[in-house]
Coordinates of C-alpha atoms in Angstrom, one line a residue:
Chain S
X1 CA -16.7 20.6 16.5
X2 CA -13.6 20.4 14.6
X3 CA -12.2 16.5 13.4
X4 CA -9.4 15.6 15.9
X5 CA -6.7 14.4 14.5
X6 CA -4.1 11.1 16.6
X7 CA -0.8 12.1 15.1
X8 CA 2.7 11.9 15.8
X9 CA 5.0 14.2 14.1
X10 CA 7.9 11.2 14.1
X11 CA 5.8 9.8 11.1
X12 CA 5.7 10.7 8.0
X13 CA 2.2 10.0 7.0
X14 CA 1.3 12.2 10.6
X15 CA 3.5 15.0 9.1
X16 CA 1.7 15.0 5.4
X17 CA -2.0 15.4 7.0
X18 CA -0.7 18.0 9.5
X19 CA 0.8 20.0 6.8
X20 CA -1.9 19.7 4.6
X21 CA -4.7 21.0 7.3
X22 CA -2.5 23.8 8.4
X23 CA -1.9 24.4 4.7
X24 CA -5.5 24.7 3.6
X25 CA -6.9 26.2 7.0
X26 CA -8.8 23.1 8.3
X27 CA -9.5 23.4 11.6
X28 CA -8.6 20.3 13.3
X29 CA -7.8 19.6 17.2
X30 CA -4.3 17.7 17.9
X31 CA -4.4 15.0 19.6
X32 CA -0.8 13.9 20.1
X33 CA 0.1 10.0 20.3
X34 CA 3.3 9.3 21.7
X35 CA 4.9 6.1 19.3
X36 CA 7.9 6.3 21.5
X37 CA 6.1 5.8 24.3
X38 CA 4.3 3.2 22.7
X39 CA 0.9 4.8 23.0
X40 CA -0.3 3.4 19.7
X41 CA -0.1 0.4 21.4
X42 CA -2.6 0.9 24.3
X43 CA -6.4 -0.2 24.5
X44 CA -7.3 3.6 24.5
X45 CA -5.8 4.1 21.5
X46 CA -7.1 1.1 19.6
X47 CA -10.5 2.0 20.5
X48 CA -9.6 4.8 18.0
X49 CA -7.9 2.9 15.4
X50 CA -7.9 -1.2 16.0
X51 CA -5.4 -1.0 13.1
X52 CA -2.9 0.0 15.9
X53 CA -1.1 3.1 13.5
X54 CA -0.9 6.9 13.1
X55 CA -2.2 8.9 12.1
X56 CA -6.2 8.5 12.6
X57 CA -9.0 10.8 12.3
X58 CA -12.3 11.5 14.5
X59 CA -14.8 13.5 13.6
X60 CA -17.9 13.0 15.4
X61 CA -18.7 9.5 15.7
X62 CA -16.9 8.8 12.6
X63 CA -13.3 7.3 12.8
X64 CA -10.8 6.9 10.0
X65 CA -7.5 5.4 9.6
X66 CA -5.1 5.3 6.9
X67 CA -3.3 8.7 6.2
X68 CA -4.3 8.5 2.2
X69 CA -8.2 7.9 3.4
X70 CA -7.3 10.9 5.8
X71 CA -6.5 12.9 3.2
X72 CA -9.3 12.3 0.7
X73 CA -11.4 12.8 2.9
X74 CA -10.3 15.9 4.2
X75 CA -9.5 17.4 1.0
X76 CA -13.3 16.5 -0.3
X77 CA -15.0 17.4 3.1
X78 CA -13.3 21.0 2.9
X79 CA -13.2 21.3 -0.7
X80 CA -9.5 22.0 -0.9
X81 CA -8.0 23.7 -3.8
X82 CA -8.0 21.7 -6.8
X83 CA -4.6 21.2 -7.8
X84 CA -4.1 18.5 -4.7
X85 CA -6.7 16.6 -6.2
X86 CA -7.4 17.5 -9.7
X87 CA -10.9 16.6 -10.8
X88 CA -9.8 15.7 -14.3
X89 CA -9.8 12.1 -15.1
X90 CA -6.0 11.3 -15.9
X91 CA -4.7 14.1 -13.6
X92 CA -6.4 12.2 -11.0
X93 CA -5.3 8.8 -12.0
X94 CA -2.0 9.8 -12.2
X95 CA -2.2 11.0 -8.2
X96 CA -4.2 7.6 -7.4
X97 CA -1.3 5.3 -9.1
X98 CA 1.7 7.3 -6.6
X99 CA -0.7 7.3 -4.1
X100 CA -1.2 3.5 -4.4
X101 CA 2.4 2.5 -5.3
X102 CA 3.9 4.5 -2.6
X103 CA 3.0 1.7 -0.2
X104 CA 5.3 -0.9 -0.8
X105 CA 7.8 0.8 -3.4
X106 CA 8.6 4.1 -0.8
X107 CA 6.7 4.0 2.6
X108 CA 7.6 0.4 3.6
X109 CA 11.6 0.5 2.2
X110 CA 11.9 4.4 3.7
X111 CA 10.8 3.5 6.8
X112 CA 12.9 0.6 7.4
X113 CA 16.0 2.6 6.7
X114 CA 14.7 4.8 9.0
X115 CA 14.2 2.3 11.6
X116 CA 17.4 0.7 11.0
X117 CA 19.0 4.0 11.3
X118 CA 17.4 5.8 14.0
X119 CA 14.9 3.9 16.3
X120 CA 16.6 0.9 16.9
X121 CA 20.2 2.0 17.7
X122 CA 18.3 4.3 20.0
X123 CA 16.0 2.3 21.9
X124 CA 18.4 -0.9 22.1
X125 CA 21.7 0.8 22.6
X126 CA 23.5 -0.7 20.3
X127 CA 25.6 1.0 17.3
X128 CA 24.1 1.0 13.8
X129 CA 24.3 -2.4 11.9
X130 CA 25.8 -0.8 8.8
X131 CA 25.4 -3.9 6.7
X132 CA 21.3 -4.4 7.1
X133 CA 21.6 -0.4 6.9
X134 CA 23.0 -0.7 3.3
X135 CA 21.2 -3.6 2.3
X136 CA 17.8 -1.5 3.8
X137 CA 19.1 1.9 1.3
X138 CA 19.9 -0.9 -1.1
X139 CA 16.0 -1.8 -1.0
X140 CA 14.9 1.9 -1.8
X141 CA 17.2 2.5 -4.6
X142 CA 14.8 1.3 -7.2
X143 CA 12.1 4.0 -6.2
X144 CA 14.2 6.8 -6.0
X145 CA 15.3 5.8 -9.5
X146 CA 12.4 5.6 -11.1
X147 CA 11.2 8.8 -9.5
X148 CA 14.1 10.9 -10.4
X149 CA 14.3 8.7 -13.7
X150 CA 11.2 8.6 -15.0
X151 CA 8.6 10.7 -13.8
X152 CA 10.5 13.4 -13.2
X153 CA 11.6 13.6 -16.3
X154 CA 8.8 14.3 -17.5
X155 CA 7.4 17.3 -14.9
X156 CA 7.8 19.2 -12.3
X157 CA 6.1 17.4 -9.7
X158 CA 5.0 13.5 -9.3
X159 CA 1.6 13.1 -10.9
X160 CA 0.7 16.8 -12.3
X161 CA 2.4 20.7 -13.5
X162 CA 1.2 21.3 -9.8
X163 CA 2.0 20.3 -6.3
X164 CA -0.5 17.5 -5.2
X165 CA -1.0 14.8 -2.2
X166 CA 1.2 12.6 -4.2
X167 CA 4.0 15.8 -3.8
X168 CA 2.8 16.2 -0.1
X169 CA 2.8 12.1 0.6
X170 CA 6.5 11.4 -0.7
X171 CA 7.9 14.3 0.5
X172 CA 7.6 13.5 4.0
X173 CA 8.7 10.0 3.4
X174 CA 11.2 11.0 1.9
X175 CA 12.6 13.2 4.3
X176 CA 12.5 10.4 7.1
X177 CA 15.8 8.5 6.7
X178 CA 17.3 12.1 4.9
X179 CA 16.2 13.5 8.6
X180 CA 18.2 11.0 10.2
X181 CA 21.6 11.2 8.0
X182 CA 20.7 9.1 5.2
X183 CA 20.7 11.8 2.4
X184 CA 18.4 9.8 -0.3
X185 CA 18.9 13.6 -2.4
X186 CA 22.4 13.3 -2.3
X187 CA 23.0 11.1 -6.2
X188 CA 19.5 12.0 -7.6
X189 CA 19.2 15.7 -9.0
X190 CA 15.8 15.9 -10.0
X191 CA 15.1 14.6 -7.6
X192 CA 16.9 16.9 -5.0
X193 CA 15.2 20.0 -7.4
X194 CA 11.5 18.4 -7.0
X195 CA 12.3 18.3 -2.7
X196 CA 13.5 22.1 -3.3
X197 CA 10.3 22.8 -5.6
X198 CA 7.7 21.2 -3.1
X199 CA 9.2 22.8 0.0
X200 CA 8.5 26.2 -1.8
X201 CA 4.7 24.7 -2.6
X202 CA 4.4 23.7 1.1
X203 CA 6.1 26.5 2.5
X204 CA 9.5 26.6 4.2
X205 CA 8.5 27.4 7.8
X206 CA 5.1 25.4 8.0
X207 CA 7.7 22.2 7.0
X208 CA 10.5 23.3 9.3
X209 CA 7.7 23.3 11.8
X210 CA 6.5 19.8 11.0
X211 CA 9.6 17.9 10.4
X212 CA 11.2 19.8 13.6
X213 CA 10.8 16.8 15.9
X214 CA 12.1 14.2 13.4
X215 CA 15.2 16.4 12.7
X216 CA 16.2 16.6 16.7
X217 CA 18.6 14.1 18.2
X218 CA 16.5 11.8 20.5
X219 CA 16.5 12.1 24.5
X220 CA 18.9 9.4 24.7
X221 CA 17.0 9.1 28.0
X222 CA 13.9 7.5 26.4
X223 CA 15.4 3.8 26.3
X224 CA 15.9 3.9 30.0
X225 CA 12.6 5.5 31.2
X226 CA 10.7 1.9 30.3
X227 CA 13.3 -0.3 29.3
X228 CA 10.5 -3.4 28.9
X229 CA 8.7 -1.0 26.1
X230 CA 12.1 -0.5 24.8
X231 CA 13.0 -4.4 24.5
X232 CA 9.4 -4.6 22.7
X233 CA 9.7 -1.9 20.6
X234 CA 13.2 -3.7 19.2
X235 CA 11.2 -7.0 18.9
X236 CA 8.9 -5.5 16.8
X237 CA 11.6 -3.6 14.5
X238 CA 13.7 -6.6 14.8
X239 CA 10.9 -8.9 13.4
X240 CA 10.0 -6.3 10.8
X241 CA 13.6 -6.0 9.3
X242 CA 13.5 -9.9 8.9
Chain I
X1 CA -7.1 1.6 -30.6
X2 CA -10.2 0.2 -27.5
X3 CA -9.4 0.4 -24.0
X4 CA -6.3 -2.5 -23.8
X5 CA -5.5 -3.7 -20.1
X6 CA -2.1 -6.1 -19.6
X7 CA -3.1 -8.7 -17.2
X8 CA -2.2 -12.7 -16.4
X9 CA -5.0 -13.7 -14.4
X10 CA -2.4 -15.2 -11.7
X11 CA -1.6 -12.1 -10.2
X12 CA -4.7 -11.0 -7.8
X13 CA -4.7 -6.9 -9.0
X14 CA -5.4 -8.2 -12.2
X15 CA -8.5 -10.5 -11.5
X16 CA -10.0 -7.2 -9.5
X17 CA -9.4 -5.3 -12.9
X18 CA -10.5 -8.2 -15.2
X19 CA -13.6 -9.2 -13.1
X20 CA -14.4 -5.3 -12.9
X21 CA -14.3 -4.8 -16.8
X22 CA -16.3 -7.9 -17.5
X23 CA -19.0 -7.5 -14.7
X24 CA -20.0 -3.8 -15.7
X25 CA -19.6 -5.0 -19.5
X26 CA -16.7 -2.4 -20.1
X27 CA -14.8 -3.5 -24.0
X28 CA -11.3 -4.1 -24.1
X29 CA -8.6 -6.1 -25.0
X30 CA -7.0 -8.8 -22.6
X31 CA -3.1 -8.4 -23.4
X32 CA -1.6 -11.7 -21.8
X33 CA 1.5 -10.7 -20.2
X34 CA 2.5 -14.3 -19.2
X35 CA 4.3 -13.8 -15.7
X36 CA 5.5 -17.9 -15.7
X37 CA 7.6 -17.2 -18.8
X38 CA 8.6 -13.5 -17.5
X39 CA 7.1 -11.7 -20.3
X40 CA 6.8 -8.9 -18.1
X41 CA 10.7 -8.3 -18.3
X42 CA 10.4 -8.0 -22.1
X43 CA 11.6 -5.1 -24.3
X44 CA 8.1 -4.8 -25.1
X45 CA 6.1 -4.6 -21.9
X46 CA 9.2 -2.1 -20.2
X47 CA 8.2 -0.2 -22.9
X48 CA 4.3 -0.1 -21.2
X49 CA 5.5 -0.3 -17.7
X50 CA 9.0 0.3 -17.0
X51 CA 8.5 -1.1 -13.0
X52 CA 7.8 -4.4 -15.0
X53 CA 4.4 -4.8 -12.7
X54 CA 1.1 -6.2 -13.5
X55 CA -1.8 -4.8 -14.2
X56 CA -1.4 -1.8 -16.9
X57 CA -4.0 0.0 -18.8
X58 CA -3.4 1.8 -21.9
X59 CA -6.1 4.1 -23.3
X60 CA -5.0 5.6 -26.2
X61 CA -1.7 7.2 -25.3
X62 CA -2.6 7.1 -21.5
X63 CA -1.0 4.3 -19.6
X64 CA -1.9 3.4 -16.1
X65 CA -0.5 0.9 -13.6
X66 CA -1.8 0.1 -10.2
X67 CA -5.0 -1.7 -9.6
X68 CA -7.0 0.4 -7.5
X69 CA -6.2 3.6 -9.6
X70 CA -7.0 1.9 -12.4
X71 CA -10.3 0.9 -10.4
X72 CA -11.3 4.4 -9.4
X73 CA -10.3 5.5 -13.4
X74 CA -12.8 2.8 -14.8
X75 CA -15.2 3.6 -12.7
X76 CA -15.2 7.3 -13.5
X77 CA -14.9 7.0 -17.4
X78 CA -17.5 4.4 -17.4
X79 CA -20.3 5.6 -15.0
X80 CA -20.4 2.8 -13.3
X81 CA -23.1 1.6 -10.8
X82 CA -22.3 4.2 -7.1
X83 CA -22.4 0.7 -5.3
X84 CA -18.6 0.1 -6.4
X85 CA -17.4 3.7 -5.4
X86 CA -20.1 5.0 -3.5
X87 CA -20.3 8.8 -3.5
X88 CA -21.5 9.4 0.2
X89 CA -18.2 11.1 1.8
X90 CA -18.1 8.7 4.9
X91 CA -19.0 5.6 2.5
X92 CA -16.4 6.5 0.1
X93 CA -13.8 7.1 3.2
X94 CA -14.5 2.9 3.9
X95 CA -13.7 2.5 0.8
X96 CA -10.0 4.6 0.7
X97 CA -9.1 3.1 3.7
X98 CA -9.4 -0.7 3.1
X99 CA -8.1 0.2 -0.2
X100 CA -5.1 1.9 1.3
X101 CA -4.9 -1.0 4.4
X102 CA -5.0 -3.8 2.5
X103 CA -1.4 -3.2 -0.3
X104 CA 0.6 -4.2 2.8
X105 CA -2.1 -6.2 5.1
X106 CA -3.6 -8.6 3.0
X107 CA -1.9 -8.5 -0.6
X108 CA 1.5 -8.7 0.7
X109 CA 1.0 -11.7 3.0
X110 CA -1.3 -13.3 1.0
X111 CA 1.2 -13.2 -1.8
X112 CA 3.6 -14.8 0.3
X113 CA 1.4 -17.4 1.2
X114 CA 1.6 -18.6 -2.3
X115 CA 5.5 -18.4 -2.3
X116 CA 6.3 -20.3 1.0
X117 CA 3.5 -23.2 0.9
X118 CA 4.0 -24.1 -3.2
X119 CA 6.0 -21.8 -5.5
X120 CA 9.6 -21.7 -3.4
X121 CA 9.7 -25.8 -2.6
X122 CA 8.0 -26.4 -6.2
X123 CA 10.4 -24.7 -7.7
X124 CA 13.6 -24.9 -6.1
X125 CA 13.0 -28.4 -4.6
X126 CA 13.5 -27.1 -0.8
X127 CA 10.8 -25.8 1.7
X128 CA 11.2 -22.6 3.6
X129 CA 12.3 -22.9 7.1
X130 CA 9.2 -23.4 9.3
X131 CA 9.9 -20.5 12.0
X132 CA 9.1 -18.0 8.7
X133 CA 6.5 -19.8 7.4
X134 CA 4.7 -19.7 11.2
X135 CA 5.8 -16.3 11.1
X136 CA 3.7 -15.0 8.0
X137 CA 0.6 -17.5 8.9
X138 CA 0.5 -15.4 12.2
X139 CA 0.8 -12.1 10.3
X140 CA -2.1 -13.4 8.2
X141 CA -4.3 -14.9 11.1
X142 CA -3.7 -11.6 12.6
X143 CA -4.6 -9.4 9.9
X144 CA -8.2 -11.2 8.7
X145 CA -9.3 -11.2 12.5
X146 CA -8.6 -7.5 11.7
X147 CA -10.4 -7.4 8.7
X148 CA -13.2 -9.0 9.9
X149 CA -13.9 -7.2 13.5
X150 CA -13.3 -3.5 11.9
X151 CA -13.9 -3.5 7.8
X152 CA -16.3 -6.4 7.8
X153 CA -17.6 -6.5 11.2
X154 CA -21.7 -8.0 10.9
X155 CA -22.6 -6.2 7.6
X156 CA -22.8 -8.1 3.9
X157 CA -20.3 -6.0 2.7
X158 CA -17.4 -3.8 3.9
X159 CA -19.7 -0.6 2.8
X160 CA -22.7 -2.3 4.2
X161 CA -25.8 -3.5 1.8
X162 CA -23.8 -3.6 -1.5
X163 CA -21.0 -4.8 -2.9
X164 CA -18.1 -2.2 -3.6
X165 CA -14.5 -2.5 -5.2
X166 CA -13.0 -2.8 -1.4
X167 CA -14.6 -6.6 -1.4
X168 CA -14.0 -7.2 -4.7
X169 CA -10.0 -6.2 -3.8
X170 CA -10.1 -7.7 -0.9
X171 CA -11.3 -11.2 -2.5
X172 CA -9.7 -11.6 -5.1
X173 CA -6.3 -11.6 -2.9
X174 CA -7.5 -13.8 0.1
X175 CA -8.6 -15.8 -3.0
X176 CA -4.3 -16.0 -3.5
X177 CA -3.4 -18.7 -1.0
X178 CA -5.6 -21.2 -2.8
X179 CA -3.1 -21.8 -5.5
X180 CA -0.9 -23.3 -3.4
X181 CA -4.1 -25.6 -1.4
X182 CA -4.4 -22.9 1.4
X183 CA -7.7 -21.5 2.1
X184 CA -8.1 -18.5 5.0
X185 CA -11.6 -19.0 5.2
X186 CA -12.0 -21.6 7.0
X187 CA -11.9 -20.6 10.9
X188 CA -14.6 -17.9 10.4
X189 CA -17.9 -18.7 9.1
X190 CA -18.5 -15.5 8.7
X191 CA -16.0 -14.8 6.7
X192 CA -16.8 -17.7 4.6
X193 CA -20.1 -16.2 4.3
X194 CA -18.9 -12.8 3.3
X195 CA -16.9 -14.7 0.3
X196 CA -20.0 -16.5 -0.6
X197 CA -21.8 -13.6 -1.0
X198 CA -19.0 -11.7 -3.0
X199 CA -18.8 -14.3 -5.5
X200 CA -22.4 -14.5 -6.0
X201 CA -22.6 -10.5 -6.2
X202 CA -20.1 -11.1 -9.2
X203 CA -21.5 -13.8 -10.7
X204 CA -19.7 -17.4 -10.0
X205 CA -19.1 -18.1 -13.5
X206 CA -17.2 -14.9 -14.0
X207 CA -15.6 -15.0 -10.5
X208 CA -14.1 -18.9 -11.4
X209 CA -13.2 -18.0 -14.8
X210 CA -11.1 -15.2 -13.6
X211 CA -9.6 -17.7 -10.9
X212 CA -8.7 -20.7 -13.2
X213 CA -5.1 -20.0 -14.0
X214 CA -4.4 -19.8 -10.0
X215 CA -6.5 -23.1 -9.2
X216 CA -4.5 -24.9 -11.5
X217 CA -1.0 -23.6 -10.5
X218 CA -0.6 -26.8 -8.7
X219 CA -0.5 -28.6 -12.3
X220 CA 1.7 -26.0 -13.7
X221 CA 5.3 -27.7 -15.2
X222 CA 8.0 -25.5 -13.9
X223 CA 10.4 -27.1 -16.3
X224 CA 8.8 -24.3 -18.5
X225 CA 9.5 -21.7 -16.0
X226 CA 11.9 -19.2 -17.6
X227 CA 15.8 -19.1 -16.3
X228 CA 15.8 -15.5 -15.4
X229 CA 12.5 -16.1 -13.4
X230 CA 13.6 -19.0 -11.3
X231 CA 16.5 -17.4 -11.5
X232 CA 14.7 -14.3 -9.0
X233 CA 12.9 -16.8 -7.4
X234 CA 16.0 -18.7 -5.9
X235 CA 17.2 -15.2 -5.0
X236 CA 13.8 -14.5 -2.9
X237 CA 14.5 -18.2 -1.2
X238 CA 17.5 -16.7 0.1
X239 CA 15.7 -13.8 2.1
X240 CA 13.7 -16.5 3.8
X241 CA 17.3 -17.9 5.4

């Protein structure tokens, strides 16, 4: 029996496993988990993960959360091509230390720009509050700098001369607020070149596919079809944002 | 040039690294980067680690930062015993996943700990408004029930039987709090127990040496405490408004 797999394309980590299986032929069954609908949220769910997030993996009785977890494991268990996870000792390092850092320096900043952006004027109906909105890009800045300005000056792709799960991990981060409207490409070349360069790796039409549900306007509908898990789901932003 | 790692004890990545290196006997030499007096924003360290963060390694030419990849790279160059990074694919996966978890889940908040209960009021004189403070003692009340009902659950160690680099991270930033009097072990006894039995894997005398700096914070004079630090520090005071 193929590992199922609790994703939802809205999120970035979701996106990065899903491209990778279908990348490297891993057979995996979908199992979709609705964020919007705050699914993540349900006992049924958390029976699966008790961490409460997407993306999380079952394979027999074995469950696993955390998308980099995910992705070691899947890349060991199906012996992926080497160049996502090199075997050599500082190639390898240089993968764990994005891999690590992108936690708090990308994920977390990204994500609130995204939510400031997208998922809160959305599910409260109000306008965006372009002042947390630039103080949230404001917060990213110093990753995207140090990306474009440092590592990338130095090769072609984050950790290695190859594409690797660092590549796969910030690409879909970063394409979460540039999804959305907030071009994080636009005043960073290399950067823009390394998005061009890992699309290529990836392949155009298997990221179109993936980042297809993040790129569409929402169903403006969805705040009104539960408007108490709407009022929750703005807590919870709200209370993230600070 | 030996194996050279940049570390001040206060920071909880670097007493995983430090306690790591000694326990398995690895050489090296201890760079003090003193984070009090903001050496870490000198010409100098940029130079190892322009992001200005603790821990780096440097190996010959090759520099490293972040804890748990410097971690999984000590553990590969050295051999060291499987129990740390255990081989077993599902084993292992226990291990990436705390590892992954806990950046935002437990080092984070218990970082923050430390700020609101002693370094913020110590250091600028006021104390951070009590609906944030109650606000990140929740977030960490939450997140070591999690800890202990799905990594920890009723084994000895997050792996089961042995001790492996997930407790030792894990420790070493609950550990965090205490600098400022605050200890999250004390509503579970069995997560008192599970510390007991981490510090005793690594050896007590080792695991309060590496602790000494923090546990005597609370005596620290922050009349030494560089400008440009408190500087940052009134700056982070201001978030909390």
């Amino acid at each position: 029996m193929p590992p199922e797999l609790f994703l939802d394309l809205y999120s970035p980590p979701c996106r990065a496993i899903y491209i990778f299986a279908l990348k490297n032929g891993i057979p995996f069954q979908l199992r979709p988990v609705e964020l919007g609908r705050g699914e993540h949220l349900k006992p049924e769910f958390l029976k699966v993960n008790p961490l409460g997030k997407v993306p999380a993996l079952r394979d027999g009785d074995f469950l696993l959360a955390e998308s980099v977890a995910i992705l070691l494991y899947l890349s060991r268990k199906y012996q992926t091509a080497e160049h996502w996870y090199p075997p050599e000792l500082q190639a390898r390092a240089r993968v764990d230390e994005y891999l690590a850092w992108q936690h708090t320096a990308v994920q977390l900043p990204a994500t609130n720009v995204y939510l400031c952006k997208s998922l809160l004027p959305h599910f409260s109906g109000q306008p965006v509050d372009q002042e947390r909105l630039d103080r949230l890009m404001g917060k990213l800045r110093p990753a995207l700098q140090h990306l474009d300005q440092e590592v990338l000056a130095a090769k072609p792709f984050l950790a290695t001369e190859q594409v690797s799960l660092a590549d796969l991990m910030a690409f879909t981060e970063l394409m979460q607020p540039t999804a959305v409207g907030c071009d994080l490409f636009r005043d960073w070349p290399r950067l823009a070149a390394w998005r061009a360069r890992v699309e290529a790796a990836l392949g155009p039409e298997l990221v179109q596919e993936a980042h297809s549900l993040v790129l569409q306007p929402r169903d403006p509908r969805d705040a009104q079809r539960d408007p108490k898990l709407a009022q929750e789901l703005v807590h919870r932003v709200l209370e993230r944002l600070g | 040039m030996g194996l050279e790692l940049y570390l001040d004890l206060l920071s909880a990545s670097c007493r995983a690294v430090y306690i790591f290196v000694k326990k398995n006997s690895i050489p090296f030499d201890f760079q003090f980067v003193d984070l009090l007096k903001g050496h870490h924003h000198s010409k100098e360290y940029i130079e190892i680690n322009p992001l200005k963060k603790l821990p780096s390694l440097k190996d010959g030419r090759f520099i490293l930062s972040e804890s748990v990849a410097i971690l999984f790279y000590l553990c590969r160059k050295y051999s060291t015993p499987s129990h740390w990074y255990p081989p077993d694919l599902h084993t292992r996966a226990r291990v990436d996943e705390f590892m992954a978890w806990q950046h935002t889940a437990i080092q984070l908040p218990m970082s923050r700990i430390l700020w609101i209960k002693m370094l913020i009021p110590r250091i600028t004189g006021e104390e951070v408004p009590a609906e944030k403070t109650e606000q990140m003692l929740t977030e960490v009340r939450t997140n070591m029930q999690l800890f202990e009902e799905k990594f920890l659950q009723d084994k000895m160690f997050i792996t089961g039987d042995h001790i492996s680099l997930a407790d030792l991270v894990a420790l070493v930033e609950m550990m965090q709090p205490m600098g400022g009097n605050y200890n999250v072990f004390l509503n579970s006894s069995r997560l008192a127990e599970w510390r007991m039995r981490v510090e005793l894997a690594i050896g007590s005398g080792l695991f309060w040496e590496a602790h000494d700096r923090l546990m005597k914070l609370a005596e620290w004079d922050c009349s030494t405490l560089d400008p440009m630090v408190k500087e940052k520090i009134c700056e982070l005071l201001q978030k909390f408004r």
